[in-house]
Amino acid sequence: MTDLLKELPECPAPIFDSHAHYDDDCFDQFRDTLFSQLPKNNVGGIITCGCDGESSAKALALAEKYDYIYAAVGIHPGNIQKNTPISEIESLAKNKKCVAIGEIGLDYYWDKDNKEAQKQVFENQLILAGKLSLPVIVHDREAHSDTLELLKKHHPKGVVHCFSGSEEMAAEILKLGMYIGIGGVITFKNAKKLPDVVKMLPLDRFVLETDAPYLTPVPYRSKINNSAMIYFTAEKIAEIRGSDTASVLNAAYQNTVKLFNL
Ligand SMILES: [Zn+2]
C-alpha cells in the first residue's frame, strides 16, 4: 500500500476525504503505516464513518489517535438487523471528534424486504442529528423517493454520499441546503448520469470521498481504495467541468470544513 502511495502523481492541493471506512478489517495489516503516509500525499483530513455500534466506536478510536481524522457514528441501512440501540449512537456522538451522524439512510438494492424498518431507523437518526445539531451522512441506493421524502420532512444539514441520482434529484438535494458527495464512480465508464450531475453542481456544494476500501477510482480499480486516490476523482471532475484539479480539490476541502464545522 505504501509502495502504491509512492507511485501516485504529486497532488497539487490538499485532499479532504469526507467518507471512508477505515475500521474495515482489510486495513488491519497496514492501517498505521497508511495513516502515517497519507499526509505526505497531501491528505489533510478524513472522516471515517461507522455502520453500527461497533464500527462507530472503532471509527472514534481512530479519530482520537490521529489529529487529521474525524469520525461519524451511525447505523447503516444494511445493518439494522443488529438492533444497535439509538442510545448507543447518541452516547458515541457526544465525543468531540464525532462530526456527523452517518452512515445512515436507505438501501433497496441489497434489502427490499424491510423498507419500513429501514425508514424507521433512518428517521430516528435524522431526529437524533437534529437534537445534537450534527450534520448527517446519507446513503441512498435505489431508494431516491423515500430518501428525499424523509430529508424534506426533517431538513438536516448534511451530504448525500456517493450520489447516484438524476440531475433533478440533485437539484432537490441542493434546494434543501445539502451537499452532494462524489467518489471514484465518476471515473468509471458506467457512471451514466453522474457526469451531468457533476457538470451542474455549484462549486460550493460538493464534497469528495473515497468510500474506502470500496469504489477505487480508475486506474487502480482492483486495489484497496485509500484517501490519496481522491486525486483521480478530482482530476476527472476537473476534466468534466473544464476546470483544473487543484481548484476542485480546494473547493471540496473548504466545503467539507464548512459542512462539518471543522
Ligand atoms: Zn460508506
Tab-separated table of C-alpha atoms and ligand atoms in Angstrom:
chain	number	residue	atom	x	y	z
A	1	MET	CA	0.000	0.000	0.000
A	2	THR	CA	2.705	2.475	0.908
A	3	ASP	CA	4.604	1.475	-2.251
A	4	LEU	CA	1.438	2.267	-4.133
A	5	LEU	CA	1.304	5.716	-2.496
A	6	LYS	CA	4.811	6.440	-3.807
A	7	GLU	CA	3.622	5.706	-7.369
A	8	LEU	CA	0.853	8.309	-7.253
A	9	PRO	CA	1.288	11.660	-9.025
A	10	GLU	CA	2.074	14.600	-6.769
A	11	CYS	CA	-1.213	16.069	-5.596
A	12	PRO	CA	-1.495	19.810	-6.405
A	13	ALA	CA	-3.766	20.753	-3.441
A	14	PRO	CA	-4.855	19.281	-0.106
A	15	ILE	CA	-7.331	16.382	-0.112
A	16	PHE	CA	-10.258	16.064	2.313
A	17	ASP	CA	-11.826	12.604	2.201
A	18	SER	CA	-15.355	13.163	3.535
A	19	HIS	CA	-16.316	9.480	3.634
A	20	ALA	CA	-14.258	6.334	4.300
A	21	HIS	CA	-14.474	3.129	6.337
A	22	TYR	CA	-11.026	2.760	7.875
A	23	ASP	CA	-12.306	0.435	10.598
A	24	ASP	CA	-12.582	-2.244	7.876
A	25	ASP	CA	-10.537	-5.393	8.606
A	26	CYS	CA	-8.751	-5.148	5.253
A	27	PHE	CA	-6.702	-2.241	6.692
A	28	ASP	CA	-5.582	-4.182	9.796
A	29	GLN	CA	-2.172	-5.130	8.396
A	30	PHE	CA	-1.124	-1.633	7.328
A	31	ARG	CA	-3.546	0.940	8.820
A	32	ASP	CA	-0.982	2.733	10.996
A	33	THR	CA	1.614	2.818	8.220
A	34	LEU	CA	-1.009	4.176	5.842
A	35	PHE	CA	-2.111	6.898	8.280
A	36	SER	CA	1.484	7.985	8.802
A	37	GLN	CA	1.995	8.207	4.992
A	38	LEU	CA	-1.239	9.854	3.801
A	39	PRO	CA	-0.314	13.400	4.940
A	40	LYS	CA	2.820	13.129	2.719
A	41	ASN	CA	0.418	12.569	-0.206
A	42	ASN	CA	-1.336	15.838	0.694
A	43	VAL	CA	-4.247	14.240	2.564
A	44	GLY	CA	-5.245	16.893	5.118
A	45	GLY	CA	-8.450	15.424	6.532
A	46	ILE	CA	-10.549	12.257	6.633
A	47	ILE	CA	-13.979	11.429	8.033
A	48	THR	CA	-14.220	7.707	8.792
A	49	CYS	CA	-17.829	6.516	9.099
A	50	GLY	CA	-19.329	3.894	11.374
A	51	CYS	CA	-22.033	1.477	10.171
A	52	ASP	CA	-23.230	0.092	13.519
A	53	GLY	CA	-22.321	0.475	17.209
A	54	GLU	CA	-19.094	-1.498	16.990
A	55	SER	CA	-17.696	0.132	13.842
A	56	SER	CA	-18.742	3.597	15.084
A	57	ALA	CA	-16.714	3.009	18.266
A	58	LYS	CA	-13.749	1.885	16.131
A	59	ALA	CA	-14.095	4.987	13.932
A	60	LEU	CA	-13.961	7.180	17.045
A	61	ALA	CA	-10.896	5.356	18.364
A	62	LEU	CA	-9.078	6.111	15.078
A	63	ALA	CA	-10.190	9.755	15.240
A	64	GLU	CA	-8.863	10.055	18.772
A	65	LYS	CA	-5.497	8.644	17.712
A	66	TYR	CA	-4.887	10.879	14.658
A	67	ASP	CA	-5.416	14.658	14.621
A	68	TYR	CA	-6.439	14.813	10.956
A	69	ILE	CA	-9.038	12.036	11.244
A	70	TYR	CA	-12.638	12.667	12.335
A	71	ALA	CA	-15.486	10.208	12.899
A	72	ALA	CA	-19.145	9.856	12.025
A	73	VAL	CA	-21.309	7.443	14.015
A	74	GLY	CA	-24.493	5.736	12.908
A	75	ILE	CA	-26.404	2.653	11.815
A	76	HIS	CA	-26.154	1.807	8.098
A	77	PRO	CA	-29.364	0.502	6.479
A	78	GLY	CA	-27.584	-2.799	5.757
A	79	ASN	CA	-27.002	-3.346	9.498
A	80	ILE	CA	-30.377	-2.665	11.064
A	81	GLN	CA	-30.907	-6.345	11.913
A	82	LYS	CA	-28.133	-5.928	14.518
A	83	ASN	CA	-30.588	-3.783	16.540
A	84	THR	CA	-27.963	-1.305	17.772
A	85	PRO	CA	-29.834	0.899	20.280
A	86	ILE	CA	-30.079	4.528	19.177
A	87	SER	CA	-28.951	5.457	22.710
A	88	GLU	CA	-25.583	3.805	21.933
A	89	ILE	CA	-25.180	6.018	18.847
A	90	GLU	CA	-26.235	9.056	20.878
A	91	SER	CA	-23.611	8.482	23.553
A	92	LEU	CA	-20.868	7.891	20.933
A	93	ALA	CA	-21.960	11.062	19.097
A	94	LYS	CA	-21.110	13.175	22.149
A	95	ASN	CA	-17.371	12.548	21.643
A	96	LYS	CA	-15.680	15.765	20.444
A	97	LYS	CA	-14.122	14.003	17.403
A	98	CYS	CA	-17.581	12.941	16.188
A	99	VAL	CA	-18.571	15.396	13.457
A	100	ALA	CA	-21.703	13.766	11.973
A	101	ILE	CA	-24.375	11.099	12.237
A	102	GLY	CA	-23.565	8.577	9.478
A	103	GLU	CA	-23.564	6.430	7.608
A	104	ILE	CA	-27.348	6.331	7.690
A	105	GLY	CA	-30.031	6.046	5.023
A	106	LEU	CA	-31.925	3.610	2.835
A	107	ASP	CA	-30.739	0.744	0.618
A	108	TYR	CA	-33.344	-1.000	-1.517
A	109	TYR	CA	-30.683	-2.605	-3.737
A	110	TRP	CA	-29.470	-5.077	-1.091
A	111	ASP	CA	-32.596	-5.122	1.112
A	112	LYS	CA	-36.053	-4.737	-0.359
A	113	ASP	CA	-37.943	-6.739	2.286
A	114	ASN	CA	-37.504	-4.427	5.273
A	115	LYS	CA	-38.243	-0.990	3.828
A	116	GLU	CA	-40.417	0.122	6.731
A	117	ALA	CA	-37.800	-0.913	9.314
A	118	GLN	CA	-35.079	0.896	7.332
A	119	LYS	CA	-37.175	4.063	7.168
A	120	GLN	CA	-37.798	3.946	10.927
A	121	VAL	CA	-34.084	3.593	11.807
A	122	PHE	CA	-33.157	6.326	9.309
A	123	GLU	CA	-35.806	8.671	10.659
A	124	ASN	CA	-34.768	8.065	14.292
A	125	GLN	CA	-31.214	9.040	13.372
A	126	LEU	CA	-32.335	12.152	11.465
A	127	ILE	CA	-34.145	13.177	14.643
A	128	LEU	CA	-31.016	12.432	16.722
A	129	ALA	CA	-28.882	14.579	14.382
A	130	GLY	CA	-31.350	17.441	14.812
A	131	LYS	CA	-31.279	17.069	18.591
A	132	LEU	CA	-27.450	17.124	18.669
A	133	SER	CA	-27.144	19.786	15.902
A	134	LEU	CA	-24.913	17.486	13.840
A	135	PRO	CA	-24.897	17.073	10.051
A	136	VAL	CA	-25.820	13.695	8.517
A	137	ILE	CA	-24.017	11.479	6.000
A	138	VAL	CA	-26.723	9.799	3.924
A	139	HIS	CA	-26.597	6.549	1.954
A	140	ASP	CA	-29.267	6.277	-0.763
A	141	ARG	CA	-29.169	3.265	-3.069
A	142	GLU	CA	-32.205	2.719	-5.279
A	143	ALA	CA	-34.336	4.481	-2.657
A	144	HIS	CA	-34.366	8.020	-4.073
A	145	SER	CA	-38.000	8.984	-3.484
A	146	ASP	CA	-38.241	7.654	0.100
A	147	THR	CA	-34.863	9.246	0.942
A	148	LEU	CA	-35.976	12.579	-0.425
A	149	GLU	CA	-39.297	12.391	1.419
A	150	LEU	CA	-37.555	11.895	4.789
A	151	LEU	CA	-34.955	14.585	4.073
A	152	LYS	CA	-37.728	17.043	3.187
A	153	LYS	CA	-39.534	16.152	6.411
A	154	HIS	CA	-36.508	16.640	8.707
A	155	HIS	CA	-34.372	19.201	6.830
A	156	PRO	CA	-30.973	18.029	8.160
A	157	LYS	CA	-27.651	19.647	7.344
A	158	GLY	CA	-25.505	17.120	5.548
A	159	VAL	CA	-24.448	15.257	2.440
A	160	VAL	CA	-25.915	12.578	0.204
A	161	HIS	CA	-22.792	10.474	-0.218
A	162	CYS	CA	-21.734	8.637	-3.389
A	163	PHE	CA	-24.568	10.384	-5.180
A	164	SER	CA	-26.274	8.163	-7.758
A	165	GLY	CA	-29.461	10.093	-8.564
A	166	SER	CA	-30.539	12.215	-11.505
A	167	GLU	CA	-29.938	15.920	-12.121
A	168	GLU	CA	-33.497	16.537	-10.874
A	169	MET	CA	-32.804	14.696	-7.611
A	170	ALA	CA	-29.515	16.622	-7.209
A	171	ALA	CA	-31.435	19.882	-7.651
A	172	GLU	CA	-33.861	18.823	-4.865
A	173	ILE	CA	-30.958	17.964	-2.520
A	174	LEU	CA	-29.310	21.326	-3.223
A	175	LYS	CA	-32.619	23.115	-2.627
A	176	LEU	CA	-32.682	21.543	0.853
A	177	GLY	CA	-29.277	23.143	1.521
A	178	MET	CA	-27.493	19.790	1.475
A	179	TYR	CA	-24.256	18.796	-0.263
A	180	ILE	CA	-23.534	16.127	-2.884
A	181	GLY	CA	-20.710	13.596	-2.292
A	182	ILE	CA	-18.736	12.467	-5.352
A	183	GLY	CA	-16.346	9.500	-5.285
A	184	GLY	CA	-14.467	7.107	-7.539
A	185	VAL	CA	-17.591	6.111	-9.501
A	186	ILE	CA	-17.153	9.279	-11.589
A	187	THR	CA	-14.030	7.693	-13.132
A	188	PHE	CA	-15.925	4.512	-14.148
A	189	LYS	CA	-17.102	4.015	-17.742
A	190	ASN	CA	-20.618	3.129	-16.486
A	191	ALA	CA	-21.049	6.369	-14.484
A	192	LYS	CA	-24.140	7.155	-16.655
A	193	LYS	CA	-25.995	10.187	-15.185
A	194	LEU	CA	-23.197	11.268	-12.848
A	195	PRO	CA	-21.168	13.403	-15.314
A	196	ASP	CA	-24.279	15.538	-15.974
A	197	VAL	CA	-24.773	15.995	-12.225
A	198	VAL	CA	-21.098	16.908	-11.763
A	199	LYS	CA	-21.392	19.495	-14.541
A	200	MET	CA	-24.342	21.285	-12.887
A	201	LEU	CA	-23.099	21.311	-9.269
A	202	PRO	CA	-22.314	24.734	-7.774
A	203	LEU	CA	-18.638	24.960	-6.751
A	204	ASP	CA	-19.610	25.464	-3.098
A	205	ARG	CA	-21.950	22.470	-2.752
A	206	PHE	CA	-19.995	19.253	-3.326
A	207	VAL	CA	-17.537	17.215	-1.293
A	208	LEU	CA	-15.123	14.470	-2.361
A	209	GLU	CA	-14.931	10.992	-0.877
A	210	THR	CA	-13.418	7.545	-1.311
A	211	ASP	CA	-15.834	5.164	0.479
A	212	ALA	CA	-12.531	3.299	1.085
A	213	PRO	CA	-11.871	0.385	0.963
A	214	TYR	CA	-14.513	0.311	-1.827
A	215	LEU	CA	-15.015	2.143	-5.145
A	216	THR	CA	-11.329	2.661	-6.021
A	217	PRO	CA	-11.022	5.066	-8.966
A	218	VAL	CA	-9.568	4.209	-12.366
A	219	PRO	CA	-6.648	3.407	-12.931
A	220	TYR	CA	-6.392	1.412	-9.653
A	221	ARG	CA	-9.844	-0.227	-9.593
A	222	SER	CA	-8.634	-3.662	-8.452
A	223	LYS	CA	-6.719	-2.248	-5.443
A	224	ILE	CA	-7.932	-1.329	-1.961
A	225	ASN	CA	-9.018	2.310	-2.027
A	226	ASN	CA	-7.409	4.986	0.182
A	227	SER	CA	-7.787	8.742	0.616
A	228	ALA	CA	-4.818	9.675	-1.623
A	229	MET	CA	-6.730	8.180	-4.593
A	230	ILE	CA	-9.096	11.178	-4.480
A	231	TYR	CA	-6.521	12.780	-6.775
A	232	PHE	CA	-8.002	10.755	-9.692
A	233	THR	CA	-11.600	11.625	-8.775
A	234	ALA	CA	-10.739	15.339	-8.644
A	235	GLU	CA	-8.845	15.096	-11.945
A	236	LYS	CA	-11.906	13.552	-13.654
A	237	ILE	CA	-14.279	16.147	-12.172
A	238	ALA	CA	-11.958	18.918	-13.402
A	239	GLU	CA	-11.999	17.396	-16.899
A	240	ILE	CA	-15.837	17.248	-16.915
A	241	ARG	CA	-16.237	20.789	-15.582
A	242	GLY	CA	-13.482	22.336	-17.718
A	243	SER	CA	-11.610	23.274	-14.550
A	244	ASP	CA	-8.306	22.179	-13.003
A	245	THR	CA	-7.610	19.515	-10.376
A	246	ALA	CA	-6.281	21.952	-7.746
A	247	SER	CA	-9.408	24.145	-7.931
A	248	VAL	CA	-11.673	21.103	-7.495
A	249	LEU	CA	-9.646	19.843	-4.510
A	250	ASN	CA	-9.510	23.280	-2.879
A	251	ALA	CA	-13.264	23.864	-3.262
A	252	ALA	CA	-14.109	20.407	-1.880
A	253	TYR	CA	-11.745	20.921	1.053
A	254	GLN	CA	-13.358	24.232	2.008
A	255	ASN	CA	-16.866	22.786	1.557
A	256	THR	CA	-16.067	19.839	3.845
A	257	VAL	CA	-14.622	22.094	6.561
A	258	LYS	CA	-17.722	24.311	6.386
A	259	LEU	CA	-20.299	21.493	6.329
A	260	PHE	CA	-18.794	19.623	9.271
A	261	ASN	CA	-17.793	22.719	11.308
A	262	LEU	CA	-14.108	21.727	11.478
B	1	ZN	ZN	-19.858	4.271	3.020
